[in-house]
Short mmCIF file of N, CA and C in Angstrom, two decimals:
data_model
loop_
_atom_site.label_atom_id
_atom_site.label_comp_id
_atom_site.label_asym_id
_atom_site.label_seq_id
_atom_site.Cartn_x
_atom_site.Cartn_y
_atom_site.Cartn_z
N MET Z 1 29.62 -31.45 6.94
CA MET Z 1 28.25 -30.65 6.49
C MET Z 1 28.37 -29.19 6.53
N ILE Z 2 27.87 -28.66 5.38
CA ILE Z 2 27.90 -27.08 5.30
C ILE Z 2 26.57 -26.66 5.47
N ARG Z 3 26.42 -25.65 6.44
CA ARG Z 3 25.30 -25.18 6.81
C ARG Z 3 25.09 -23.93 5.92
N LYS Z 4 23.79 -23.67 5.45
CA LYS Z 4 23.53 -22.81 4.93
C LYS Z 4 23.10 -21.44 5.35
N VAL Z 5 23.66 -20.27 5.53
CA VAL Z 5 23.16 -19.13 6.10
C VAL Z 5 22.29 -18.29 5.63
N ARG Z 6 21.29 -18.33 6.44
CA ARG Z 6 19.85 -17.82 5.87
C ARG Z 6 19.98 -16.24 6.48
N THR Z 7 19.65 -15.01 5.94
CA THR Z 7 19.44 -14.03 6.13
C THR Z 7 17.87 -13.81 6.75
N GLN Z 8 18.03 -13.22 7.50
CA GLN Z 8 16.38 -12.97 8.15
C GLN Z 8 15.81 -11.61 7.29
N ARG Z 9 14.91 -12.08 6.83
CA ARG Z 9 14.03 -10.98 6.05
C ARG Z 9 13.45 -9.79 6.89
N LYS Z 10 13.21 -8.71 6.65
CA LYS Z 10 12.66 -7.38 7.38
C LYS Z 10 11.04 -7.81 7.37
N THR Z 11 10.47 -7.48 8.28
CA THR Z 11 9.02 -7.65 8.39
C THR Z 11 8.25 -6.33 8.32
N LEU Z 12 7.22 -6.45 7.71
CA LEU Z 12 6.50 -5.37 7.59
C LEU Z 12 4.96 -5.60 7.58
N LEU Z 13 4.37 -4.75 8.49
CA LEU Z 13 2.85 -4.79 8.59
C LEU Z 13 2.09 -3.65 7.82
N VAL Z 14 1.40 -3.75 6.59
CA VAL Z 14 0.69 -2.84 6.23
C VAL Z 14 -0.64 -2.99 6.13
N ILE Z 15 -1.34 -1.90 6.81
CA ILE Z 15 -2.83 -1.87 6.93
C ILE Z 15 -3.45 -1.04 5.71
N GLY Z 16 -4.48 -1.64 4.96
CA GLY Z 16 -4.85 -0.96 3.99
C GLY Z 16 -6.30 -0.64 4.42
N GLU Z 17 -6.63 0.51 4.15
CA GLU Z 17 -7.74 1.25 4.45
C GLU Z 17 -9.15 0.48 3.95
N GLY Z 18 -8.98 -0.21 3.07
CA GLY Z 18 -10.10 -1.20 2.41
C GLY Z 18 -9.93 -1.89 1.31
N ASP Z 19 -10.65 -2.62 0.77
CA ASP Z 19 -10.49 -3.67 -0.28
C ASP Z 19 -9.81 -3.40 -1.30
N THR Z 20 -9.77 -2.13 -1.72
CA THR Z 20 -8.84 -1.59 -3.09
C THR Z 20 -7.65 -1.51 -2.63
N GLU Z 21 -7.22 -0.98 -1.63
CA GLU Z 21 -5.94 -0.67 -1.14
C GLU Z 21 -5.18 -1.92 -0.93
N VAL Z 22 -6.09 -2.98 -0.29
CA VAL Z 22 -5.61 -4.22 0.08
C VAL Z 22 -4.97 -5.01 -0.93
N ALA Z 23 -5.87 -5.03 -2.04
CA ALA Z 23 -5.73 -5.62 -3.58
C ALA Z 23 -4.44 -4.82 -4.11
N PHE Z 24 -4.40 -3.91 -4.35
CA PHE Z 24 -3.40 -3.05 -4.75
C PHE Z 24 -1.85 -3.25 -3.82
N LEU Z 25 -2.06 -3.48 -2.66
CA LEU Z 25 -0.81 -3.89 -1.73
C LEU Z 25 -0.38 -5.47 -1.83
N LYS Z 26 -1.40 -6.11 -2.05
CA LYS Z 26 -1.18 -7.66 -2.75
C LYS Z 26 -0.12 -7.67 -3.85
N TYR Z 27 -0.90 -7.11 -4.64
CA TYR Z 27 -0.20 -7.09 -6.37
C TYR Z 27 1.35 -6.42 -6.04
N LEU Z 28 1.55 -5.42 -5.26
CA LEU Z 28 2.91 -5.13 -5.07
C LEU Z 28 3.93 -5.81 -4.32
N ARG Z 29 3.35 -6.56 -3.37
CA ARG Z 29 4.07 -7.69 -2.90
C ARG Z 29 4.55 -8.91 -3.85
N SER Z 30 3.50 -9.23 -4.65
CA SER Z 30 3.81 -10.30 -5.64
C SER Z 30 4.96 -9.84 -6.42
N LEU Z 31 4.91 -8.55 -6.75
CA LEU Z 31 6.17 -7.94 -7.83
C LEU Z 31 7.46 -7.91 -7.16
N TYR Z 32 7.25 -7.30 -6.00
CA TYR Z 32 8.52 -6.52 -5.06
C TYR Z 32 9.08 -7.69 -3.93
N CYS Z 33 8.22 -8.48 -3.85
CA CYS Z 33 8.69 -9.40 -2.47
C CYS Z 33 8.56 -10.88 -2.76
N SER Z 34 8.75 -11.21 -4.05
CA SER Z 34 8.30 -12.83 -4.25
C SER Z 34 9.86 -13.32 -4.27
N LYS Z 35 9.75 -14.69 -4.25
CA LYS Z 35 10.83 -15.51 -4.30
C LYS Z 35 11.81 -15.24 -3.09
N GLY Z 36 11.59 -14.95 -2.02
CA GLY Z 36 12.49 -14.43 -0.87
C GLY Z 36 12.86 -13.18 -1.06
N GLN Z 37 12.67 -12.52 -1.90
CA GLN Z 37 13.26 -11.03 -2.03
C GLN Z 37 12.50 -9.96 -1.49
N GLY Z 38 13.23 -8.66 -0.95
CA GLY Z 38 12.48 -8.13 -0.38
C GLY Z 38 11.90 -8.18 0.93
N THR Z 39 10.81 -7.60 1.46
CA THR Z 39 10.53 -7.70 2.77
C THR Z 39 9.47 -8.93 2.99
N GLU Z 40 9.30 -9.25 4.20
CA GLU Z 40 8.09 -10.54 4.48
C GLU Z 40 6.93 -9.41 4.85
N VAL Z 41 6.12 -9.26 4.03
CA VAL Z 41 4.96 -8.15 4.01
C VAL Z 41 3.53 -8.92 4.44
N THR Z 42 2.97 -8.60 5.60
CA THR Z 42 1.81 -8.87 6.17
C THR Z 42 0.74 -7.79 5.79
N ILE Z 43 -0.25 -8.34 5.01
CA ILE Z 43 -1.21 -6.97 4.67
C ILE Z 43 -2.66 -7.68 5.30
N VAL Z 44 -3.19 -6.34 6.00
CA VAL Z 44 -4.34 -6.52 6.65
C VAL Z 44 -5.48 -5.44 6.12
N ASN Z 45 -6.56 -6.01 6.03
CA ASN Z 45 -7.70 -4.86 5.62
C ASN Z 45 -8.50 -4.42 6.93
N ALA Z 46 -8.16 -3.06 6.97
CA ALA Z 46 -9.05 -2.30 7.85
C ALA Z 46 -10.68 -1.95 7.96
N TYR Z 47 -11.17 -2.52 6.63
CA TYR Z 47 -12.38 -2.05 6.11
C TYR Z 47 -12.99 -0.95 6.61
N GLY Z 48 -12.19 0.22 6.07
CA GLY Z 48 -12.51 1.52 6.27
C GLY Z 48 -12.76 2.09 7.51
N LYS Z 49 -14.19 2.79 7.45
CA LYS Z 49 -14.67 3.54 8.26
C LYS Z 49 -14.00 5.03 8.72
N SER Z 50 -12.68 5.09 9.09
CA SER Z 50 -12.15 6.34 9.53
C SER Z 50 -10.80 6.43 9.77
N PRO Z 51 -10.01 7.36 9.72
CA PRO Z 51 -8.48 6.94 9.97
C PRO Z 51 -8.29 6.68 11.30
N GLN Z 52 -9.08 6.68 12.20
CA GLN Z 52 -8.97 6.08 13.50
C GLN Z 52 -9.21 4.73 13.53
N ASN Z 53 -10.12 4.12 12.86
CA ASN Z 53 -10.45 2.71 12.76
C ASN Z 53 -8.77 2.04 12.09
N VAL Z 54 -8.56 2.70 11.09
CA VAL Z 54 -7.43 2.21 10.55
C VAL Z 54 -5.98 2.15 11.28
N VAL Z 55 -5.72 3.13 12.17
CA VAL Z 55 -4.65 3.13 13.06
C VAL Z 55 -4.89 2.07 14.17
N ASP Z 56 -6.08 1.92 14.77
CA ASP Z 56 -6.38 1.00 15.76
C ASP Z 56 -6.46 -0.40 15.36
N CYS Z 57 -6.92 -0.61 13.79
CA CYS Z 57 -6.51 -2.03 13.44
C CYS Z 57 -5.12 -2.46 13.35
N ALA Z 58 -4.15 -1.36 13.16
CA ALA Z 58 -2.88 -1.64 13.08
C ALA Z 58 -2.17 -2.04 14.49
N ILE Z 59 -2.74 -1.01 15.47
CA ILE Z 59 -2.27 -1.34 16.79
C ILE Z 59 -2.73 -2.60 17.40
N LYS Z 60 -3.65 -2.87 16.91
CA LYS Z 60 -4.30 -4.34 17.37
C LYS Z 60 -3.34 -5.59 16.77
N HIS Z 61 -3.16 -5.24 15.51
CA HIS Z 61 -2.10 -6.38 14.90
C HIS Z 61 -0.55 -6.44 15.41
N ILE Z 62 -0.07 -4.97 15.96
CA ILE Z 62 1.28 -4.87 16.50
C ILE Z 62 1.29 -5.74 17.89
N GLY Z 63 0.14 -5.65 18.31
CA GLY Z 63 0.07 -6.13 19.81
C GLY Z 63 0.36 -7.61 19.72
N ALA Z 64 -0.14 -8.26 18.65
CA ALA Z 64 -0.10 -9.86 18.30
C ALA Z 64 1.00 -10.34 17.83
N ALA Z 65 2.05 -9.65 17.13
CA ALA Z 65 3.24 -10.05 16.37
C ALA Z 65 4.19 -8.64 16.37
N SER Z 66 5.47 -8.99 16.38
CA SER Z 66 6.60 -8.06 16.20
C SER Z 66 6.95 -7.80 14.79
N TYR Z 67 6.92 -6.40 14.31
CA TYR Z 67 7.30 -6.25 12.89
C TYR Z 67 8.44 -4.96 12.90
N ASP Z 68 9.32 -5.11 11.89
CA ASP Z 68 10.30 -3.95 11.76
C ASP Z 68 9.85 -2.46 11.74
N LYS Z 69 8.84 -2.66 10.66
CA LYS Z 69 7.60 -1.40 10.18
C LYS Z 69 6.50 -1.67 10.26
N LYS Z 70 5.89 -0.69 10.50
CA LYS Z 70 4.28 -0.45 10.20
C LYS Z 70 3.81 0.33 9.69
N ILE Z 71 3.00 0.23 8.40
CA ILE Z 71 2.61 1.17 7.74
C ILE Z 71 1.16 0.98 7.71
N CYS Z 72 0.52 2.41 7.64
CA CYS Z 72 -1.26 2.58 7.11
C CYS Z 72 -1.37 3.15 5.98
N LEU Z 73 -2.22 2.91 4.96
CA LEU Z 73 -2.33 3.39 3.49
C LEU Z 73 -3.53 3.69 3.63
N LEU Z 74 -3.91 5.01 3.92
CA LEU Z 74 -5.06 5.36 3.80
C LEU Z 74 -5.67 6.66 2.81
N ASP Z 75 -6.65 6.92 2.52
CA ASP Z 75 -7.00 8.04 1.71
C ASP Z 75 -6.90 9.47 2.39
N THR Z 76 -6.88 10.45 1.94
CA THR Z 76 -6.75 11.75 2.60
C THR Z 76 -7.84 12.77 2.58
N ASP Z 77 -9.10 11.97 1.97
CA ASP Z 77 -10.28 12.75 1.56
C ASP Z 77 -11.17 12.97 3.06
N VAL Z 78 -10.87 12.21 4.04
CA VAL Z 78 -11.22 12.58 5.20
C VAL Z 78 -9.93 13.06 5.98
N ALA Z 79 -10.15 14.17 6.73
CA ALA Z 79 -9.02 14.60 7.55
C ALA Z 79 -8.69 13.73 8.60
N TRP Z 80 -7.43 13.84 8.67
CA TRP Z 80 -6.55 12.77 9.93
C TRP Z 80 -6.62 13.53 11.14
N PRO Z 81 -7.47 13.45 12.12
CA PRO Z 81 -6.99 14.27 13.43
C PRO Z 81 -5.78 14.27 13.99
N LEU Z 82 -5.61 15.26 14.73
CA LEU Z 82 -4.33 15.32 15.33
C LEU Z 82 -4.06 14.04 16.28
N ALA Z 83 -4.95 13.81 17.13
CA ALA Z 83 -5.18 12.69 18.14
C ALA Z 83 -4.81 11.51 17.52
N VAL Z 84 -5.12 11.15 16.10
CA VAL Z 84 -5.01 9.59 15.42
C VAL Z 84 -3.53 9.90 15.09
N ILE Z 85 -3.06 10.97 14.39
CA ILE Z 85 -1.43 10.90 13.92
C ILE Z 85 -0.66 10.95 15.16
N ASN Z 86 -0.83 11.41 16.31
CA ASN Z 86 -0.03 11.39 17.62
C ASN Z 86 -0.04 10.00 17.99
N LYS Z 87 -1.19 9.41 17.99
CA LYS Z 87 -1.49 8.06 18.39
C LYS Z 87 -0.60 6.83 17.27
N ALA Z 88 -0.44 7.16 16.02
CA ALA Z 88 0.29 6.26 15.13
C ALA Z 88 1.59 6.70 15.55
N LYS Z 89 2.08 8.04 15.93
CA LYS Z 89 3.43 8.13 15.97
C LYS Z 89 4.02 7.45 17.43
N ARG Z 90 3.21 7.45 18.34
CA ARG Z 90 3.54 6.84 19.71
C ARG Z 90 3.75 5.22 19.31
N ASN Z 91 2.90 4.78 18.63
CA ASN Z 91 3.03 3.24 17.91
C ASN Z 91 4.01 2.91 16.93
N LYS Z 92 4.78 4.11 16.40
CA LYS Z 92 5.68 3.98 15.39
C LYS Z 92 5.03 3.10 14.15
N ILE Z 93 4.03 3.87 14.03
CA ILE Z 93 3.11 3.78 12.72
C ILE Z 93 3.44 4.95 11.83
N ILE Z 94 3.64 4.14 10.43
CA ILE Z 94 4.08 5.39 9.36
C ILE Z 94 2.79 5.46 8.65
N MET Z 95 2.07 6.64 8.60
CA MET Z 95 0.59 7.01 8.04
C MET Z 95 1.19 7.22 6.49
N LEU Z 96 0.73 6.63 5.30
CA LEU Z 96 0.92 7.03 4.20
C LEU Z 96 -0.51 7.59 3.50
N GLY Z 97 -0.47 8.53 2.84
CA GLY Z 97 -1.76 9.17 2.47
C GLY Z 97 -1.98 8.92 0.91
N ALA Z 98 -3.03 8.51 0.19
CA ALA Z 98 -2.99 8.46 -1.02
C ALA Z 98 -4.10 9.91 -1.39
N VAL Z 99 -3.92 10.77 -2.09
CA VAL Z 99 -4.58 11.83 -2.48
C VAL Z 99 -5.26 11.91 -3.55
N PRO Z 100 -6.47 12.33 -3.62
CA PRO Z 100 -7.63 12.19 -2.49
C PRO Z 100 -7.72 10.76 -1.89
N CYS Z 101 -7.42 9.70 -2.69
CA CYS Z 101 -7.78 8.27 -2.44
C CYS Z 101 -6.88 7.39 -3.25
N ILE Z 102 -7.07 6.18 -2.98
CA ILE Z 102 -6.15 5.24 -4.04
C ILE Z 102 -6.17 5.41 -5.21
N GLU Z 103 -7.56 5.44 -5.89
CA GLU Z 103 -7.63 5.69 -7.33
C GLU Z 103 -6.95 7.01 -7.74
N GLY Z 104 -7.09 7.98 -7.02
CA GLY Z 104 -6.26 9.13 -7.53
C GLY Z 104 -4.67 8.58 -7.37
N LEU Z 105 -4.47 7.95 -6.67
CA LEU Z 105 -2.55 7.36 -6.84
C LEU Z 105 -2.79 6.56 -8.37
N PHE Z 106 -3.81 5.84 -8.74
CA PHE Z 106 -3.67 5.03 -10.00
C PHE Z 106 -3.69 5.73 -10.77
N LEU Z 107 -4.53 7.02 -10.93
CA LEU Z 107 -4.52 7.99 -11.97
C LEU Z 107 -3.24 8.51 -12.19
N ASP Z 108 -2.61 8.98 -10.83
CA ASP Z 108 -1.35 9.44 -11.07
C ASP Z 108 -0.40 8.69 -11.73
N ILE Z 109 -0.16 7.22 -11.41
CA ILE Z 109 0.69 6.26 -11.98
C ILE Z 109 0.69 6.31 -13.35
N LEU Z 110 -0.67 6.44 -13.83
CA LEU Z 110 -1.12 6.34 -15.23
C LEU Z 110 -0.95 7.77 -15.99
N GLU Z 111 -0.32 8.64 -15.30
CA GLU Z 111 -0.31 10.27 -15.70
C GLU Z 111 -1.56 10.76 -16.38
N ASN Z 112 -2.63 10.35 -15.67
CA ASN Z 112 -4.10 10.97 -15.83
C ASN Z 112 -4.03 12.26 -14.91
N PRO Z 113 -4.84 13.34 -15.46
CA PRO Z 113 -5.11 14.22 -14.15
C PRO Z 113 -6.10 13.56 -13.12
N ILE Z 114 -5.96 14.24 -11.94
CA ILE Z 114 -6.26 13.83 -10.75
C ILE Z 114 -7.52 14.40 -10.35
N PRO Z 115 -8.89 14.14 -10.48
CA PRO Z 115 -9.82 14.95 -9.75
C PRO Z 115 -9.65 15.21 -8.35
N THR Z 116 -10.17 16.39 -7.68
CA THR Z 116 -10.29 16.72 -6.54
C THR Z 116 -10.93 15.97 -5.33
N ASN Z 117 -12.15 15.01 -5.83
CA ASN Z 117 -12.74 14.40 -5.06
C ASN Z 117 -12.73 12.89 -5.28
N THR Z 118 -12.99 12.23 -4.22
CA THR Z 118 -12.85 10.66 -4.30
C THR Z 118 -14.08 10.15 -5.35
N ASP Z 119 -15.35 10.62 -5.31
CA ASP Z 119 -16.22 10.00 -6.24
C ASP Z 119 -15.76 10.18 -7.75
N GLU Z 120 -15.37 11.47 -8.22
CA GLU Z 120 -14.84 11.77 -9.46
C GLU Z 120 -13.72 10.88 -9.89
N CYS Z 121 -12.88 10.32 -9.16
CA CYS Z 121 -11.55 9.52 -9.00
C CYS Z 121 -12.12 8.18 -9.30
N LYS Z 122 -12.85 7.59 -8.44
CA LYS Z 122 -13.64 6.25 -8.45
C LYS Z 122 -14.03 6.36 -9.94
N SER Z 123 -15.02 7.35 -10.18
CA SER Z 123 -15.59 7.06 -11.87
C SER Z 123 -14.78 7.11 -12.67
N LYS Z 124 -13.69 8.07 -12.70
CA LYS Z 124 -12.77 8.25 -13.92
C LYS Z 124 -11.85 6.99 -14.04
N ILE Z 125 -11.60 6.34 -12.87
CA ILE Z 125 -10.73 4.98 -13.12
C ILE Z 125 -11.50 4.00 -13.56
N ALA Z 126 -12.81 4.04 -13.25
CA ALA Z 126 -13.84 3.00 -13.73
C ALA Z 126 -14.09 3.08 -15.37
N GLY Z 127 -13.95 4.27 -15.84
CA GLY Z 127 -14.21 4.73 -17.08
C GLY Z 127 -12.77 4.24 -17.90
N ILE Z 128 -12.01 4.16 -17.31
CA ILE Z 128 -10.75 3.86 -18.05
C ILE Z 128 -10.50 2.32 -18.29
N TYR Z 129 -10.67 1.51 -17.04
CA TYR Z 129 -10.68 0.17 -16.64
C TYR Z 129 -11.90 -0.52 -16.28
N ASN Z 130 -12.06 -1.49 -16.95
CA ASN Z 130 -13.59 -1.88 -16.60
C ASN Z 130 -13.34 -3.58 -15.85
N PHE Z 131 -12.68 -3.46 -14.72
CA PHE Z 131 -12.60 -4.51 -13.88
C PHE Z 131 -12.69 -4.17 -12.50
N ARG Z 132 -12.85 -5.34 -11.65
CA ARG Z 132 -12.92 -5.01 -10.31
C ARG Z 132 -11.36 -4.73 -9.58
N LEU Z 133 -11.32 -3.69 -9.09
CA LEU Z 133 -9.99 -3.29 -8.41
C LEU Z 133 -9.94 -3.81 -7.10
N THR Z 134 -11.02 -4.60 -6.53
CA THR Z 134 -10.43 -5.51 -5.35
C THR Z 134 -10.07 -6.94 -5.43
N ASP Z 135 -9.66 -7.08 -6.76
CA ASP Z 135 -9.01 -8.28 -7.14
C ASP Z 135 -7.61 -8.15 -7.54
N PHE Z 136 -6.52 -8.36 -6.70
CA PHE Z 136 -5.27 -8.13 -7.01
C PHE Z 136 -4.87 -8.71 -8.29
N ARG Z 137 -5.08 -9.72 -8.82
CA ARG Z 137 -4.65 -10.37 -10.10
C ARG Z 137 -5.03 -9.26 -11.25
N ASN Z 138 -6.16 -8.30 -11.28
CA ASN Z 138 -6.42 -7.44 -12.28
C ASN Z 138 -5.19 -6.29 -12.51
N TYR Z 139 -4.44 -6.04 -11.35
CA TYR Z 139 -3.51 -5.03 -11.45
C TYR Z 139 -2.59 -5.20 -12.55
N SER Z 140 -2.24 -6.43 -12.86
CA SER Z 140 -0.94 -6.69 -13.81
C SER Z 140 -1.48 -6.19 -15.20
N ARG Z 141 -2.92 -6.11 -15.39
CA ARG Z 141 -3.41 -5.31 -16.58
C ARG Z 141 -2.82 -4.06 -16.90
N ILE Z 142 -2.61 -3.37 -15.86
CA ILE Z 142 -2.56 -1.94 -15.86
C ILE Z 142 -1.05 -1.40 -15.46
N PHE Z 143 -0.81 -2.35 -14.45
CA PHE Z 143 0.61 -1.73 -13.88
C PHE Z 143 1.87 -2.86 -13.82
N ASP Z 144 2.42 -2.85 -14.82
CA ASP Z 144 3.64 -3.96 -14.70
C ASP Z 144 4.60 -3.18 -13.91
N LYS Z 145 5.72 -3.81 -13.71
CA LYS Z 145 6.86 -3.26 -12.93
C LYS Z 145 7.61 -2.37 -13.16
N ASN Z 146 7.86 -2.24 -14.70
CA ASN Z 146 8.43 -1.20 -15.34
C ASN Z 146 7.54 0.38 -15.20
N THR Z 147 6.35 0.02 -15.39
CA THR Z 147 5.23 1.13 -15.43
C THR Z 147 5.51 2.06 -13.83
N LEU Z 148 5.65 0.83 -12.72
CA LEU Z 148 5.50 1.23 -11.53
C LEU Z 148 6.93 1.83 -11.15
N ASP Z 149 7.92 1.41 -11.39
CA ASP Z 149 9.11 1.75 -11.52
C ASP Z 149 9.64 3.05 -12.01
N GLN Z 150 9.04 3.46 -13.05
CA GLN Z 150 8.91 4.58 -13.70
C GLN Z 150 8.00 5.81 -13.03
N ALA Z 151 6.91 5.31 -12.56
CA ALA Z 151 5.80 6.14 -11.90
C ALA Z 151 6.73 6.31 -10.36
N ARG Z 152 7.32 5.64 -9.90
CA ARG Z 152 7.98 5.97 -8.50
C ARG Z 152 9.11 7.22 -8.37
N GLN Z 153 9.63 7.26 -9.72
CA GLN Z 153 10.43 8.38 -9.74
C GLN Z 153 9.92 9.72 -9.74
N ARG Z 154 8.38 9.77 -9.88
CA ARG Z 154 7.64 11.06 -9.86
C ARG Z 154 6.69 10.98 -8.85
N ILE Z 155 6.48 9.95 -8.16
CA ILE Z 155 5.39 9.86 -7.02
C ILE Z 155 6.04 9.54 -5.72
N PRO Z 156 6.08 10.62 -5.04
CA PRO Z 156 6.66 10.34 -3.50
C PRO Z 156 6.23 9.13 -2.76
N LEU Z 157 5.05 9.05 -2.87
CA LEU Z 157 4.20 8.18 -1.79
C LEU Z 157 4.34 6.70 -2.57
N LEU Z 158 4.36 6.54 -3.78
CA LEU Z 158 4.68 5.27 -4.38
C LEU Z 158 5.83 4.99 -4.05
N ASN Z 159 6.90 5.66 -4.26
CA ASN Z 159 8.33 5.33 -3.97
C ASN Z 159 8.55 5.01 -2.50
N GLU Z 160 7.95 5.75 -1.83
CA GLU Z 160 8.12 5.25 -0.18
C GLU Z 160 7.83 4.14 0.14
N LEU Z 161 6.72 3.66 -0.26
CA LEU Z 161 5.88 2.59 -0.17
C LEU Z 161 6.87 1.30 -0.82
N LEU Z 162 7.44 1.37 -2.15
CA LEU Z 162 8.24 0.30 -2.38
C LEU Z 162 9.59 0.14 -1.74
N LYS Z 163 9.78 1.53 -1.38
CA LYS Z 163 11.23 1.28 -0.62
C LYS Z 163 10.94 0.34 0.66
N TYR Z 164 9.69 0.52 1.28
CA TYR Z 164 9.65 -0.45 2.38
C TYR Z 164 9.34 -1.80 2.09
N TYR Z 165 8.66 -1.99 0.74
CA TYR Z 165 8.51 -3.49 0.32
C TYR Z 165 10.11 -4.17 0.01
N GLU Z 166 10.81 -3.05 -0.36
CA GLU Z 166 11.97 -3.63 -0.76
C GLU Z 166 13.28 -3.56 0.27
N ALA Z 167 12.72 -3.31 1.44
CA ALA Z 167 13.61 -3.27 2.61
C ALA Z 167 14.85 -2.45 2.55
N ASN Z 168 14.71 -1.27 1.67
CA ASN Z 168 15.41 -0.05 1.35
C ASN Z 168 15.48 0.98 2.48
#
């Protein structure tokens, strides 16, 4: 009897700040980690509030299971206190920031100018696309894999996130 050798996939915990981040992260997982490819990605919603809450949510989840990498994806419109950054470092959590918010990242991927504040980013993306950003299935309308692969060449945040998804 010949035994099939299975390689163990790397594991990644990704904490999204809110519903939109989680939907986007799930969409990325469907593109980059399907059919046993890439990393085994667990996505958790921190339900906003603050950078402290997002990091605390990650810490709570790493206490329950072991992950090769732990990431928090959050907005930069609220300052990240040094104590929170240090807490993340102590717990080996990588903090990735969308400037000024996840909608700003979407605008950047689409090569649109990025407003300086969150409300303007949300308004601008809503004016371009009239669908719920909290449903991961909607992202295929605007971000196919080719678009994301091209955008990652000029957007360090997207490239870094996708490298973790691909286990590179």
